[in-house]
Structures are given as C-alpha cells and as structure tokens.
Amino acid sequence: MGILSWIILGLIAGALAKLIMPGDQKGGCILTSVLGIAGGIVGGWLGSTLFGWGDVNAFDFRSLGIAIIGSLILLLGFRLVSGKK
C-alpha cells in the first residue's frame, strides 16, 4: 500500500474508532489519522501473531476492520494510562 492509502485508511479507521469508543477524545484530523495508522500496525501485528489473519496490506474491509480494532485497543490503552474515565 502506498503512503496515501495508509493515510486515508488511518483517517477512516481512527474516526470510526473514536465514534465507537464512548467519551471525549481530543485531537484533529492529523491525530485521528495517526491513531488509525498506528491502529492498523497494532491490529495487523496482533492479527497475524495471535490469529493468523495476515497483515494490513490492501485497502479493503478486512484491513479497515483490523485497523479499527487496533485503534480501539490504542484508545483503551491511552484511557487506562491517562486515568480518564
């Protein structure tokens, strides 16, 4: 996948993860995109390591789902570390 595809996938995945996770998450488009890209990396690594799903290497619904799951994990981890309810 090209860098532009990663940015678009990250923006979509980060925005959907912020919509799914209740609470008030701060950040604009850039932070949301970074969250989604990092979520794609985390979700791809966890999916390939634990479940054998493969990694995020194309712009499709499976990759979007993996990136959203990874983004939700990152949002939950940030909430636990920061102590916000």
PDB file of C-alpha atoms in Angstrom:
ATOM      1  CA  MET A   1       0.000   0.000   0.000  1.00  0.00           C
ATOM      2  CA  GLY A   2       1.197   3.485  -0.730  1.00  0.00           C
ATOM      3  CA  ILE A   3       1.567   6.210   1.856  1.00  0.00           C
ATOM      4  CA  LEU A   4      -1.581   7.980   0.648  1.00  0.00           C
ATOM      5  CA  SER A   5      -3.589   4.783   1.117  1.00  0.00           C
ATOM      6  CA  TRP A   6      -2.221   4.409   4.654  1.00  0.00           C
ATOM      7  CA  ILE A   7      -3.215   7.995   5.484  1.00  0.00           C
ATOM      8  CA  ILE A   8      -6.745   7.583   4.098  1.00  0.00           C
ATOM      9  CA  LEU A   9      -7.228   4.188   5.764  1.00  0.00           C
ATOM     10  CA  GLY A  10      -5.843   5.621   9.006  1.00  0.00           C
ATOM     11  CA  LEU A  11      -8.156   8.618   8.905  1.00  0.00           C
ATOM     12  CA  ILE A  12     -11.214   6.437   8.317  1.00  0.00           C
ATOM     13  CA  ALA A  13     -10.212   3.833  10.928  1.00  0.00           C
ATOM     14  CA  GLY A  14      -9.283   6.453  13.533  1.00  0.00           C
ATOM     15  CA  ALA A  15     -12.533   8.362  13.025  1.00  0.00           C
ATOM     16  CA  LEU A  16     -14.636   5.196  13.290  1.00  0.00           C
ATOM     17  CA  ALA A  17     -12.750   4.092  16.409  1.00  0.00           C
ATOM     18  CA  LYS A  18     -13.386   7.487  18.008  1.00  0.00           C
ATOM     19  CA  LEU A  19     -17.087   7.155  17.161  1.00  0.00           C
ATOM     20  CA  ILE A  20     -17.279   3.640  18.617  1.00  0.00           C
ATOM     21  CA  MET A  21     -15.341   4.397  21.828  1.00  0.00           C
ATOM     22  CA  PRO A  22     -17.503   6.421  24.218  1.00  0.00           C
ATOM     23  CA  GLY A  23     -16.044   9.538  25.763  1.00  0.00           C
ATOM     24  CA  ASP A  24     -14.428  12.766  24.690  1.00  0.00           C
ATOM     25  CA  GLN A  25     -11.241  12.090  22.761  1.00  0.00           C
ATOM     26  CA  LYS A  26      -9.300  15.162  21.735  1.00  0.00           C
ATOM     27  CA  GLY A  27      -7.402  15.600  18.511  1.00  0.00           C
ATOM     28  CA  GLY A  28      -7.959  16.781  14.999  1.00  0.00           C
ATOM     29  CA  CYS A  29      -7.606  15.135  11.617  1.00  0.00           C
ATOM     30  CA  ILE A  30      -3.862  14.583  11.887  1.00  0.00           C
ATOM     31  CA  LEU A  31      -4.047  12.929  15.311  1.00  0.00           C
ATOM     32  CA  THR A  32      -7.017  10.831  14.181  1.00  0.00           C
ATOM     33  CA  SER A  33      -5.079   9.721  11.097  1.00  0.00           C
ATOM     34  CA  VAL A  34      -2.014   8.861  13.191  1.00  0.00           C
ATOM     35  CA  LEU A  35      -4.257   6.907  15.567  1.00  0.00           C
ATOM     36  CA  GLY A  36      -5.702   4.921  12.662  1.00  0.00           C
ATOM     37  CA  ILE A  37      -2.296   4.233  11.097  1.00  0.00           C
ATOM     38  CA  ALA A  38      -0.896   3.099  14.444  1.00  0.00           C
ATOM     39  CA  GLY A  39      -4.071   1.064  14.965  1.00  0.00           C
ATOM     40  CA  GLY A  40      -3.511  -0.620  11.612  1.00  0.00           C
ATOM     41  CA  ILE A  41       0.027  -1.524  12.632  1.00  0.00           C
ATOM     42  CA  VAL A  42      -1.035  -2.791  16.073  1.00  0.00           C
ATOM     43  CA  GLY A  43      -4.101  -4.608  14.731  1.00  0.00           C
ATOM     44  CA  GLY A  44      -2.106  -6.150  11.873  1.00  0.00           C
ATOM     45  CA  TRP A  45       0.617  -7.331  14.216  1.00  0.00           C
ATOM     46  CA  LEU A  46      -1.860  -8.782  16.735  1.00  0.00           C
ATOM     47  CA  GLY A  47      -3.981 -10.338  13.999  1.00  0.00           C
ATOM     48  CA  SER A  48      -1.048 -12.031  12.304  1.00  0.00           C
ATOM     49  CA  THR A  49       0.670 -13.083  15.533  1.00  0.00           C
ATOM     50  CA  LEU A  50      -2.299 -14.334  17.539  1.00  0.00           C
ATOM     51  CA  PHE A  51      -4.936 -15.283  14.984  1.00  0.00           C
ATOM     52  CA  GLY A  52      -3.111 -15.777  11.691  1.00  0.00           C
ATOM     53  CA  TRP A  53      -5.282 -13.167   9.924  1.00  0.00           C
ATOM     54  CA  GLY A  54      -2.420 -11.682   7.954  1.00  0.00           C
ATOM     55  CA  ASP A  55      -1.356  -8.082   7.936  1.00  0.00           C
ATOM     56  CA  VAL A  56      -2.880  -4.860   6.640  1.00  0.00           C
ATOM     57  CA  ASN A  57      -1.579  -4.706   3.086  1.00  0.00           C
ATOM     58  CA  ALA A  58      -4.541  -3.606   0.962  1.00  0.00           C
ATOM     59  CA  PHE A  59      -7.382  -1.130   1.168  1.00  0.00           C
ATOM     60  CA  ASP A  60     -10.340  -3.433   1.853  1.00  0.00           C
ATOM     61  CA  PHE A  61     -12.931  -4.097   4.565  1.00  0.00           C
ATOM     62  CA  ARG A  62     -10.749  -6.668   6.352  1.00  0.00           C
ATOM     63  CA  SER A  63      -7.887  -4.199   6.630  1.00  0.00           C
ATOM     64  CA  LEU A  64     -10.271  -1.476   7.771  1.00  0.00           C
ATOM     65  CA  GLY A  65     -11.678  -3.783  10.454  1.00  0.00           C
ATOM     66  CA  ILE A  66      -8.220  -4.741  11.665  1.00  0.00           C
ATOM     67  CA  ALA A  67      -7.201  -1.073  11.791  1.00  0.00           C
ATOM     68  CA  ILE A  68     -10.350  -0.156  13.730  1.00  0.00           C
ATOM     69  CA  ILE A  69      -9.735  -2.948  16.261  1.00  0.00           C
ATOM     70  CA  GLY A  70      -6.130  -1.807  16.674  1.00  0.00           C
ATOM     71  CA  SER A  71      -7.247   1.816  17.085  1.00  0.00           C
ATOM     72  CA  LEU A  72      -9.775   0.813  19.741  1.00  0.00           C
ATOM     73  CA  ILE A  73      -7.038  -1.056  21.601  1.00  0.00           C
ATOM     74  CA  LEU A  74      -4.826   2.037  21.472  1.00  0.00           C
ATOM     75  CA  LEU A  75      -7.650   4.321  22.657  1.00  0.00           C
ATOM     76  CA  LEU A  76      -8.440   1.958  25.525  1.00  0.00           C
ATOM     77  CA  GLY A  77      -4.756   1.740  26.468  1.00  0.00           C
ATOM     78  CA  PHE A  78      -4.429   5.529  26.415  1.00  0.00           C
ATOM     79  CA  ARG A  79      -7.503   5.860  28.591  1.00  0.00           C
ATOM     80  CA  LEU A  80      -6.115   3.355  31.106  1.00  0.00           C
ATOM     81  CA  VAL A  81      -2.713   5.046  31.221  1.00  0.00           C
ATOM     82  CA  SER A  82      -4.075   8.585  31.471  1.00  0.00           C
ATOM     83  CA  GLY A  83      -6.600   7.637  34.155  1.00  0.00           C
ATOM     84  CA  LYS A  84      -9.533   9.385  32.444  1.00  0.00           C
ATOM     85  CA  LYS A  85     -12.961   7.873  32.860  1.00  0.00           C
TER      86      LYS A  85
END
